[in-house]
Coordinates of C-alpha atoms and ligand atoms in Angstrom, one line a residue:
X567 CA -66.0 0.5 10.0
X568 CA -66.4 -1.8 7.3
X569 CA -65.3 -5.2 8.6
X570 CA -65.6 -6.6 4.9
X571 CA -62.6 -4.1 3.8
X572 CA -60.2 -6.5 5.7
X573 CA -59.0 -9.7 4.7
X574 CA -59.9 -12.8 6.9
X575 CA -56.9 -14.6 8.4
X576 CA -55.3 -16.6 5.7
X577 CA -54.4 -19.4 8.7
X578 CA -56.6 -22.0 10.5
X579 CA -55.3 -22.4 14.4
X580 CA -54.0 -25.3 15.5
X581 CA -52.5 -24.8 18.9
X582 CA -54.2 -22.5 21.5
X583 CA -52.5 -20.9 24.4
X584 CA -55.1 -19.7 27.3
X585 CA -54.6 -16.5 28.1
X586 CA -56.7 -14.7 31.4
X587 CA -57.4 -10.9 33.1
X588 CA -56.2 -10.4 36.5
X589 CA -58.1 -8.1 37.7
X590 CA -57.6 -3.9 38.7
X591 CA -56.6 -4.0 41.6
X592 CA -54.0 -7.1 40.7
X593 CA -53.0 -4.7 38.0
X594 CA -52.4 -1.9 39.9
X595 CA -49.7 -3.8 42.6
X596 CA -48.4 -5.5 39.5
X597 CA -47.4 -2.0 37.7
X598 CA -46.2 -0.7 41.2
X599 CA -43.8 -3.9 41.6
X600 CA -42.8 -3.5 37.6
X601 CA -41.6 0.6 38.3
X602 CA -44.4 1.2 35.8
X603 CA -42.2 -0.3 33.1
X604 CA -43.9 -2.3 30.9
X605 CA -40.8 -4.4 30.2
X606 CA -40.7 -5.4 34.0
X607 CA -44.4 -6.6 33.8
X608 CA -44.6 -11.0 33.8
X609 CA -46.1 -12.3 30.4
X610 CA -48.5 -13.7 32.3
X611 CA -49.9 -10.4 33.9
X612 CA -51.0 -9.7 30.2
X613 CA -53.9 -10.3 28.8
X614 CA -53.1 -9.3 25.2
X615 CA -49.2 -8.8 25.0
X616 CA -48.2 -5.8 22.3
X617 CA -45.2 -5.0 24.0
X618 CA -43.0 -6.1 20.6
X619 CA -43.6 -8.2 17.1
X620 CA -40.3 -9.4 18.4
X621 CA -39.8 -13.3 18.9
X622 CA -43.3 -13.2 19.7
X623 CA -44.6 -14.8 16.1
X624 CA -46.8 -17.9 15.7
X625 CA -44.8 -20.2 13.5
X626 CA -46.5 -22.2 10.8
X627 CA -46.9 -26.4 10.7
X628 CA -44.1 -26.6 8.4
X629 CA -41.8 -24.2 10.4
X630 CA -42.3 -26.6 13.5
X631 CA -41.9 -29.7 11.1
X632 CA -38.5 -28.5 10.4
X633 CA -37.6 -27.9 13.7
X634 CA -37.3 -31.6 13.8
X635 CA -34.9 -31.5 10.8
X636 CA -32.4 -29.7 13.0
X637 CA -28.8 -30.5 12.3
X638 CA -27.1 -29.4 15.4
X639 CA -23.4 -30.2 14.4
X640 CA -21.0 -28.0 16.0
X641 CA -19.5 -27.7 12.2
X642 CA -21.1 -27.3 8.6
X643 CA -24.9 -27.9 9.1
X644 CA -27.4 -28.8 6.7
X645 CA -29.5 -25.9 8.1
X646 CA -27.5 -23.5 7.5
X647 CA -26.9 -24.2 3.9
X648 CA -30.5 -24.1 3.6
X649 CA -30.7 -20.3 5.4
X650 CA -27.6 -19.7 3.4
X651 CA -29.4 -20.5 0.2
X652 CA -32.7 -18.8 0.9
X653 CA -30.8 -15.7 1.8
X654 CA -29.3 -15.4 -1.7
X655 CA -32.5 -16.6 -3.3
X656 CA -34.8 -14.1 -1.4
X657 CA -32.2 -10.9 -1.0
X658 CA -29.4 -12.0 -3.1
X659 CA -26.3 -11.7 -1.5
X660 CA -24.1 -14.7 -1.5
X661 CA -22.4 -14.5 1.9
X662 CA -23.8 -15.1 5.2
X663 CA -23.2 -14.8 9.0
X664 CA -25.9 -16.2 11.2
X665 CA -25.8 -14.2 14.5
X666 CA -28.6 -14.6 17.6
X667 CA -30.5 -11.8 16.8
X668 CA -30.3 -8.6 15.2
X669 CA -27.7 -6.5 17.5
X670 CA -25.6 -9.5 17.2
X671 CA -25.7 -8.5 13.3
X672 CA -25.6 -4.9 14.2
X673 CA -22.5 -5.3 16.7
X674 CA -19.9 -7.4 14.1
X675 CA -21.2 -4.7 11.3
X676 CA -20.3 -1.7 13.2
X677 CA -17.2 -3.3 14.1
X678 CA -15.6 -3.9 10.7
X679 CA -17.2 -1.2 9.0
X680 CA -16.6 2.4 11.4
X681 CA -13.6 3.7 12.2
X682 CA -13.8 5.8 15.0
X683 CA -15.0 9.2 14.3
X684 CA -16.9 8.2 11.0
X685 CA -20.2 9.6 10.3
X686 CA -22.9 7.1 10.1
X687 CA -26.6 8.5 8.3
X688 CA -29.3 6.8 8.3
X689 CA -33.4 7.0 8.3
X690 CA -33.8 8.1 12.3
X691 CA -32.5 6.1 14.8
X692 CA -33.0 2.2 16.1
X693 CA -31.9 2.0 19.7
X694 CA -29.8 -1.1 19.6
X695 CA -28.5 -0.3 15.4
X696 CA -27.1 3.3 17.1
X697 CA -26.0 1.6 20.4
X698 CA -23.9 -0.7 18.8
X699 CA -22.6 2.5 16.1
X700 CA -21.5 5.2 19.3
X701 CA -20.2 2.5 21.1
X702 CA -17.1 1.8 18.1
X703 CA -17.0 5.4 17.7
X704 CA -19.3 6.3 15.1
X705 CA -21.6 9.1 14.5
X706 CA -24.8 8.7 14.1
X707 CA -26.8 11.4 11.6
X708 CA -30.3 11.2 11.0
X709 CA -31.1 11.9 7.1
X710 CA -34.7 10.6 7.2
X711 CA -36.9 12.9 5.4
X712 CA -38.4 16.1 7.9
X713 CA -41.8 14.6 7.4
X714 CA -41.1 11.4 9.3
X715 CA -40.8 13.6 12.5
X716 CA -44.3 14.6 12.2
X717 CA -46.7 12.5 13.4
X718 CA -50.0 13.9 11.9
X719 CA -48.6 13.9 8.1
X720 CA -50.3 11.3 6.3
X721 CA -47.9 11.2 3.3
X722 CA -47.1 7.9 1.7
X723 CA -43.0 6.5 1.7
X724 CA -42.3 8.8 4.9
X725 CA -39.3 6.8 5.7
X726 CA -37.8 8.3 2.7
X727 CA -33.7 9.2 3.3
X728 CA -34.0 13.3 2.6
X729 CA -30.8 12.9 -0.4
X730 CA -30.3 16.7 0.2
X731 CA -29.0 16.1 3.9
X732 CA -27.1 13.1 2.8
X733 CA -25.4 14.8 0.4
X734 CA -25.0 17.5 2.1
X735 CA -23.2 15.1 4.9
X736 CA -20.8 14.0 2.4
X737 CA -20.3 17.8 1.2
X738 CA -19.3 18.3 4.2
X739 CA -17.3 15.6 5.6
X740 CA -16.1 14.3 2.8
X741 CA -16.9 10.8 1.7
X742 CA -14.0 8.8 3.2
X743 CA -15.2 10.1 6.8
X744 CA -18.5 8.5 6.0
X745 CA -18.8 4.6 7.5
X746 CA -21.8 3.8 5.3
X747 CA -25.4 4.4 5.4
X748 CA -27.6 2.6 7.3
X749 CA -31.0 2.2 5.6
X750 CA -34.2 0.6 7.5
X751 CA -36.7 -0.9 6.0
X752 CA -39.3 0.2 7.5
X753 CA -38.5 2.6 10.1
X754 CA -39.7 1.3 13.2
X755 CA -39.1 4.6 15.6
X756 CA -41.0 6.6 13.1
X757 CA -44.2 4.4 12.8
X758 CA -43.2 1.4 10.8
X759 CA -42.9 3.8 7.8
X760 CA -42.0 2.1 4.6
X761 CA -39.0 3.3 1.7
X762 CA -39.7 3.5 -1.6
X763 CA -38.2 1.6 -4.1
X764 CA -37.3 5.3 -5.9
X765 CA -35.6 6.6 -3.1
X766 CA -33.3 3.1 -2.6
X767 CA -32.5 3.4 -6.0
X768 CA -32.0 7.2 -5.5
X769 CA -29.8 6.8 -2.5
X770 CA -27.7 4.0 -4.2
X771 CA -26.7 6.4 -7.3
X772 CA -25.8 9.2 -5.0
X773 CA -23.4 6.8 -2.6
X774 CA -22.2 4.4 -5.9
X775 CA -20.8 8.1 -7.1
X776 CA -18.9 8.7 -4.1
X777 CA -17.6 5.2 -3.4
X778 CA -20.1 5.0 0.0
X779 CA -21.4 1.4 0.9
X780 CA -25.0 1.0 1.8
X781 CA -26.1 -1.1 4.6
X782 CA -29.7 -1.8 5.1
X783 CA -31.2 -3.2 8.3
X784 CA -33.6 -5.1 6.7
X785 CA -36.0 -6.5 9.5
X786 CA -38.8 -5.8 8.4
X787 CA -38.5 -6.1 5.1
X788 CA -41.4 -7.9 3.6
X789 CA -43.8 -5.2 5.2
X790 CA -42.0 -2.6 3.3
X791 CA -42.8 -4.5 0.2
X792 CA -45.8 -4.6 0.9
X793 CA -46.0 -0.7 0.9
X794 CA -44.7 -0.3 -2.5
X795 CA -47.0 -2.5 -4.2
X796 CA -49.7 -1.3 -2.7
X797 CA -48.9 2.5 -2.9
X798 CA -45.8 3.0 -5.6
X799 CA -46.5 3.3 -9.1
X800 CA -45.2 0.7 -11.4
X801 CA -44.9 -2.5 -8.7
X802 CA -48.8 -3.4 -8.8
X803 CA -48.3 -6.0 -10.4
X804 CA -45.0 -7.5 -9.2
X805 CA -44.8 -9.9 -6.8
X806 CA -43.4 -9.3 -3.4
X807 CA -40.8 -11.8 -3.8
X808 CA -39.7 -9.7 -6.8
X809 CA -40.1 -6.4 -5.4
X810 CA -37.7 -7.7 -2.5
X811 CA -35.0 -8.7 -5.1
X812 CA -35.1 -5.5 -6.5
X813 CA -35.2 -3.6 -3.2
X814 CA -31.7 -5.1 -1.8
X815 CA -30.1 -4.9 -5.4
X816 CA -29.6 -1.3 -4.0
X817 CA -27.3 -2.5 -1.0
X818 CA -23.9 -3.8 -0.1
X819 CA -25.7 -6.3 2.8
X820 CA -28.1 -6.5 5.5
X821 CA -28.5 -6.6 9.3
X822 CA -31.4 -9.2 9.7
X823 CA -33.6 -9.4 13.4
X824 CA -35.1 -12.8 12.3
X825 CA -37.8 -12.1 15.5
X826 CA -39.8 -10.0 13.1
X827 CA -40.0 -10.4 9.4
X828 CA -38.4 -13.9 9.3
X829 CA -41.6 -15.1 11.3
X830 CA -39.6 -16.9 14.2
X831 CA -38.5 -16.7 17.8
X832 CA -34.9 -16.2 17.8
X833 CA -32.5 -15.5 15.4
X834 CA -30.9 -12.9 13.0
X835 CA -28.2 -12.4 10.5
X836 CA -25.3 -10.3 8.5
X837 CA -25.5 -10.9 5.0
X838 CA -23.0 -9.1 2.6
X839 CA -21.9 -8.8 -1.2
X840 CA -18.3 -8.4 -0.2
X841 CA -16.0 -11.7 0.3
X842 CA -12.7 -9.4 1.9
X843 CA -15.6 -7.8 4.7
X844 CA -17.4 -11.8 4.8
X845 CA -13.7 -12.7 5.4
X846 CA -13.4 -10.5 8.6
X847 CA -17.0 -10.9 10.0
X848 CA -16.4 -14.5 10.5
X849 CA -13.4 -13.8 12.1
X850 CA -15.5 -11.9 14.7
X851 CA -18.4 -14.0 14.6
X852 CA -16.8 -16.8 16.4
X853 CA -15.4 -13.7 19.0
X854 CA -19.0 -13.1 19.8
X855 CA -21.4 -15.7 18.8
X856 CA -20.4 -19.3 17.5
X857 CA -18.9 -20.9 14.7
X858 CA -19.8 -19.3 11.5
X859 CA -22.3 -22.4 10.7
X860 CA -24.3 -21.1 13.1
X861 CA -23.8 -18.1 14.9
X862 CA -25.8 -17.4 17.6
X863 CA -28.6 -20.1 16.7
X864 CA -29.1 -23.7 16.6
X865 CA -29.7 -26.0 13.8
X866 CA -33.3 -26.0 14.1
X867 CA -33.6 -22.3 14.6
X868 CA -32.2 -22.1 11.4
X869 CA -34.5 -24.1 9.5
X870 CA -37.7 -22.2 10.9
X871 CA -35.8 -19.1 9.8
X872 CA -35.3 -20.2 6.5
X873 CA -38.7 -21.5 6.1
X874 CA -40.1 -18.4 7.6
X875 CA -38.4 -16.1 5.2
X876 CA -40.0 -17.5 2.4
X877 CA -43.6 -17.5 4.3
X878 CA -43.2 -13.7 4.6
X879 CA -42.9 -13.5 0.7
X880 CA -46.5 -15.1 0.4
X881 CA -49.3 -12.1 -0.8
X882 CA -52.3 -13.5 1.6
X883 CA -49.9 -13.5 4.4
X884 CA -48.5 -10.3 4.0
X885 CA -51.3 -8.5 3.1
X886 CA -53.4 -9.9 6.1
X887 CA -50.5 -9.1 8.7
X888 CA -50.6 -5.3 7.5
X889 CA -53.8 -4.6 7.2
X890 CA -54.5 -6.2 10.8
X891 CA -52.0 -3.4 12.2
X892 CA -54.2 -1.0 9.5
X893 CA -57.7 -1.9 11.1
X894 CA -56.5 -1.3 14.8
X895 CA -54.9 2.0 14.0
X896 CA -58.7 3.1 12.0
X897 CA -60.9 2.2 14.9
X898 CA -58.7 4.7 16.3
X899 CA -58.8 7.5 14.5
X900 CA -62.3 7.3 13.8
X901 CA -62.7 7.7 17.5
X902 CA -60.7 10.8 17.6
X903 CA -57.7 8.8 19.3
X904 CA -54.2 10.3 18.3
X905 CA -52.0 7.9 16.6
X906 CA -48.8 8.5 14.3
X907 CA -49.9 8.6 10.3
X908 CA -50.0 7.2 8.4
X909 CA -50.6 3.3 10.0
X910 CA -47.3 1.5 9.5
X911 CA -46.3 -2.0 9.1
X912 CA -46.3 -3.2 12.4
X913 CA -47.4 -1.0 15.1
X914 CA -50.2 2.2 15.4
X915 CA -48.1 4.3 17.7
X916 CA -50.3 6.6 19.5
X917 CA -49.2 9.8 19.5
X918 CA -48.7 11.0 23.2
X919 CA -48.3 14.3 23.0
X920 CA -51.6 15.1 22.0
X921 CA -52.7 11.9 24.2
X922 CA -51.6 13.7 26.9
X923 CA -51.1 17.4 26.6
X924 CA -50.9 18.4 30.1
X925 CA -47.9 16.4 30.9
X926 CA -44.1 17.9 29.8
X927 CA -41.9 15.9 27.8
X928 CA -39.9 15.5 31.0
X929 CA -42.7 13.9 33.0
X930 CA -42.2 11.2 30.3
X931 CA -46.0 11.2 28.8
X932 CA -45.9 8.1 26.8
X933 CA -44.2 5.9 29.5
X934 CA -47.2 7.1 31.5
X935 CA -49.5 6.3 28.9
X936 CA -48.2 2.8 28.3
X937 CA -48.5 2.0 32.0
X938 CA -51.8 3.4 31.8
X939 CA -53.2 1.5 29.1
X940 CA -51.7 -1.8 31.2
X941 CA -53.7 -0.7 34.0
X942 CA -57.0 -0.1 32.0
X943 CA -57.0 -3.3 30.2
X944 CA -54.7 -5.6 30.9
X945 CA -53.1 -4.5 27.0
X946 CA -49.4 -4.0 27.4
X947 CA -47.2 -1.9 25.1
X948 CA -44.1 0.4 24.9
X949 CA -42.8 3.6 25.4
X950 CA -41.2 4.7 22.0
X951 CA -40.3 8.4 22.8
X952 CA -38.2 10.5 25.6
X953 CA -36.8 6.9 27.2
X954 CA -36.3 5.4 24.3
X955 CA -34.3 7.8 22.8
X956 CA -31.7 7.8 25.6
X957 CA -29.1 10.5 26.9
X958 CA -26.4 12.3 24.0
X959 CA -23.0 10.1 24.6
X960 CA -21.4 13.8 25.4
X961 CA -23.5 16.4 26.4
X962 CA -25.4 13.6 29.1
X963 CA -28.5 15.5 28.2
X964 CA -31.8 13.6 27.5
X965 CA -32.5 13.1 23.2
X966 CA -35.5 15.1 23.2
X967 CA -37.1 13.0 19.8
X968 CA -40.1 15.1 18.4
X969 CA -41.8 12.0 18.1
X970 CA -43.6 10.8 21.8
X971 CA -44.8 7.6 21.5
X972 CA -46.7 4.5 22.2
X973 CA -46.8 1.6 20.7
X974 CA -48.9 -1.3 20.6
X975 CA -47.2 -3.5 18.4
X976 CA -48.9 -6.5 16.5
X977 CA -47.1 -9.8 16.7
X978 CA -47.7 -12.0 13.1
X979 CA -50.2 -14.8 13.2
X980 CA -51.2 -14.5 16.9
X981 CA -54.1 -12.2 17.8
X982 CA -57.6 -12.0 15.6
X983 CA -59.4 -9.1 14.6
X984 CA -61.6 -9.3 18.1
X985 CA -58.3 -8.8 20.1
X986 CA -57.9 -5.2 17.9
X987 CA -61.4 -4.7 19.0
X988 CA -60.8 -5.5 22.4
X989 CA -57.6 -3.0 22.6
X990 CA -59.1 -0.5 19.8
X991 CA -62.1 -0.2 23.1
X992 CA -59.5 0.0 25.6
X993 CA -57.5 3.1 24.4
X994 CA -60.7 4.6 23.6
X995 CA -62.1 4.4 27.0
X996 CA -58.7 5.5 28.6
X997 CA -58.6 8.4 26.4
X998 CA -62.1 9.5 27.4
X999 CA -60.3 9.9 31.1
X1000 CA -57.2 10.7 29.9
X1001 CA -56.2 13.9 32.1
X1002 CA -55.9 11.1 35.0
X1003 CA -52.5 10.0 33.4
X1004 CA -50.2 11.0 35.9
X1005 CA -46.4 11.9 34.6
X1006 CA -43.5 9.8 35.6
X1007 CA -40.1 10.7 37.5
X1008 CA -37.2 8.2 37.3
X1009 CA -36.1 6.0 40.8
X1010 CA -34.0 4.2 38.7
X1011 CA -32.1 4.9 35.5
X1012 CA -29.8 2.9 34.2
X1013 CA -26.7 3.8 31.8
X1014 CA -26.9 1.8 28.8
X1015 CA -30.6 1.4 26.6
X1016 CA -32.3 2.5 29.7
X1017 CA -36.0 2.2 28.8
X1018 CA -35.0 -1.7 29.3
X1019 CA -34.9 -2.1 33.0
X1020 CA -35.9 1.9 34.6
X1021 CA -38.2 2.3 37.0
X1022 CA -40.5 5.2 37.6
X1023 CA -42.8 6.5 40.4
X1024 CA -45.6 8.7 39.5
X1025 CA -44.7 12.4 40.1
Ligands
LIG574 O1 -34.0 -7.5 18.8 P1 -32.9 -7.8 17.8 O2 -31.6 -7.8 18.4 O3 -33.2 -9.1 17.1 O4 -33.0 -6.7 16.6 C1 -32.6 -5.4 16.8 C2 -33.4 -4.5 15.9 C3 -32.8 -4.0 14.8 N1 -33.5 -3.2 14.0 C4 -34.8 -2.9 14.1 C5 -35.4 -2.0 13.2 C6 -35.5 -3.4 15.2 O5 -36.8 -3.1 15.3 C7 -34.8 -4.3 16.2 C8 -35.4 -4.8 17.3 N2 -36.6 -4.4 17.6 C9 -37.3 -4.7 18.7 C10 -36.8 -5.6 19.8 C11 -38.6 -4.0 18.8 O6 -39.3 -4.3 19.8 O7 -39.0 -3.3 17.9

């Protein structure tokens, strides 16, 4: 591969955090203590950590200079007017609710806005975003395009709502039993597969004519604006600050994770074009997370959000940050390796089921290959398939998702191009022994977003 295809990191480093190998046999009681669960593995068991891009970002000088300009009045900080402003300016929508993280979003939204029994599409599932839609009675439906269940189509846009199943949906049910859609941008469980901007705009016509409110879930926003300049005809030449304006003209608000796209720690939001439904989220957000000056985050947190929202809307930085996650994923392939197509905005999800085709779904192949990969190299990642996907809330049956995956997940401004070498070798090598993989029973599952806190014993 040709190294000069890839843009150098747009950042100097300034702070350094040492990071070591333990060795096999450390790894090996480590995993046995952690139930083979990644998530129950100690940060510093890890040698490179791509369990999530989730809170795990490397903030820039000026986000930690502003840390210092926290305002941490119970009431009416100065740090939230600034995140309140920058939200208008960057996605336009005029009212805010800051919330801890995302689910804290996710929670007050499907609170005001289902009624129990309601139908809520969207573009496949997010395990928290669906958690929070079941739990106050919704119905979850997912209208992504077929495509997006295949993990060897390389088709651009492959987060793409399918408008035939969602109007079919309202066909059925009739409008006023739909909640709203729920649109992500990208889709994370599918690969970190961007929208396009057509089928927003699409989507937006179809709902506007039957009175249907569109709700994105907008975490990783400025990597799906990335996608469409790169690969949708007619945005070349926009700016990604632009193409984002346009993108949530198409919505009625926004469930923010501020752990991903807004380049910080902690933090999240609900933003929203409606004053009566602003009106009743702060009545809830003080229920569940703080006064609505700063939800779930301090005064400081705030100010690194705000100044890391408009960080994500910078060309070098973007560009860099998905074309990082691009280069892993083509060492990859060009080894033969498996991996979802095409390379999303985040992650390269390697495809278990061709990883390992002599274990069944039901010996849980990719939580096997994630603790695997841990063992091998000291890399950790995440299960994204059978686990993930959790029991149905009626039947008690396992979601069987066609999609069985892995995924190493970059975090922004943290690892260099010789870390993706380092894990690129690692899956390589553990795929050359890859019938070794041993499947996985459960010894402990729990009842709510189980992939969490299970454990596992090799079968
Ligand atoms: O982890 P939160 O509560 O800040 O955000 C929840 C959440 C909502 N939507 C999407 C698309 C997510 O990816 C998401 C969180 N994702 C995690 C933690 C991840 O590891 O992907």
């Amino acid at each position: 591969m040709d190294m000069r295809n890839y843009p150098a990191e747009p950042f100097r480093i300034k702070s350094v955090e040492v990071v070591k190998m333990i060795n096999r046999e450390e790894r090996e009681e480590v995993l046995e203590k952690a139930g083979y669960n990644t998530f129950l593995i100690d940060s510093e068991d890890c040698y490179i950590d791509l369990l999530t891009d989730s809170g795990t970002n490397a903030m820039s000088d000026d986000q930690w200079a502003g840390l210092m300009k926290g305002d941490e009045a119970y009431a009416g900080s100065k740090n939230f007017k600034h995140l309140e402003k920058t939200v208008e300016d960057v996605f336009g929508f005029p009212y805010l609710i800051p919330t801890h993280q995302g689910r804290g979003a996710e929670n007050i939204l499907s609170r005001i806005a289902i009624k129990p029994g309601q139908y809520v599409p969207g573009n496949m599932y997010f395990t928290t975003t669906r958690y929070h839609q079941e739990t106050n009675g919704g119905i979850f439906v997912d209208i992504i395009r077929d495509e997006a269940h295949d993990a060897t189509l390389d088709i651009p846009f492959k987060g793409d709502i399918d408008l035939n199943k969602l109007e079919n949906l309202i066909n059925e049910k009739g409008a006023e039993n739909i909640a709203y859609v729920c649109l992500a941008v990208t889709v994370n469980l599918a690969g970190g597969q961007p929208v396009s901007m057509a089928n927003m705009k699409a989507v937006r016509e179809l709902t506007e004519k039957h009175g249907i409110k569109v709700f994105y879930d907008c975490t990783r926003f400025a990597e799906n604006a990335y996608f469409i300049k790169e690969q949708e005809e007619g945005y070349a030449d926009k700016t990604i600050a632009e193409i984002v304006k346009e993108m949530f003209s198409y919505a009625d608000g926004a469930t923010m994770s501020g752990k991903k796209d807004g380049i910080v720690n902690m933090g999240g939001f609900l933003a929203l074009r409606d004053e009566e439904m602003f009106s009743e989220a702060r009545e809830l957000v003080v229920v569940y997370e703080g006064m609505p000056s700063y939800g779930g985050m301090t005064g400081r947190d705030m100010e690194a959000f705000a100044i890391g929202l408009k960080e994500s809307l910078q060309f070098e930085y973007i560009q860099h940050r998905v074309l990082q996650v691009r280069y892993l994923g083509e060492r990859l392939k060009e080894a033969g390796v498996p991996i979802v197509e095409p390379i999303g905005g985040h992650a390269v999800f390697l495809d278990a089921r061709r990883f390992c085709p002599h274990l069944d779904q039901e010996e849980f192949p990719a939580q096997a290959l994630a603790a695997n990969l841990y063992l091998e190299s000291g890399v950790r990642s995440m299960e994204r398939g059978i686990i993930s996907a959790g029991r149905d809330v009626n039947t008690g049956e396992n979601h069987k998702p066609k999609l069985e995956t892995v995924r190493l997940t970059i975090p922004r401004r943290v690892y260099t191009y010789r870390h993706m070498d380092l894990v690129a070798d690692s899956v390589i090598k553990l795929y050359e022994h890859k019938e070794d993989i041993k499947g996985l029973k459960f010894v402990y599952e729990p009842k709510q977003l189980r992939f969490f806190t299970a454990r596992f014993e090799e079968i």
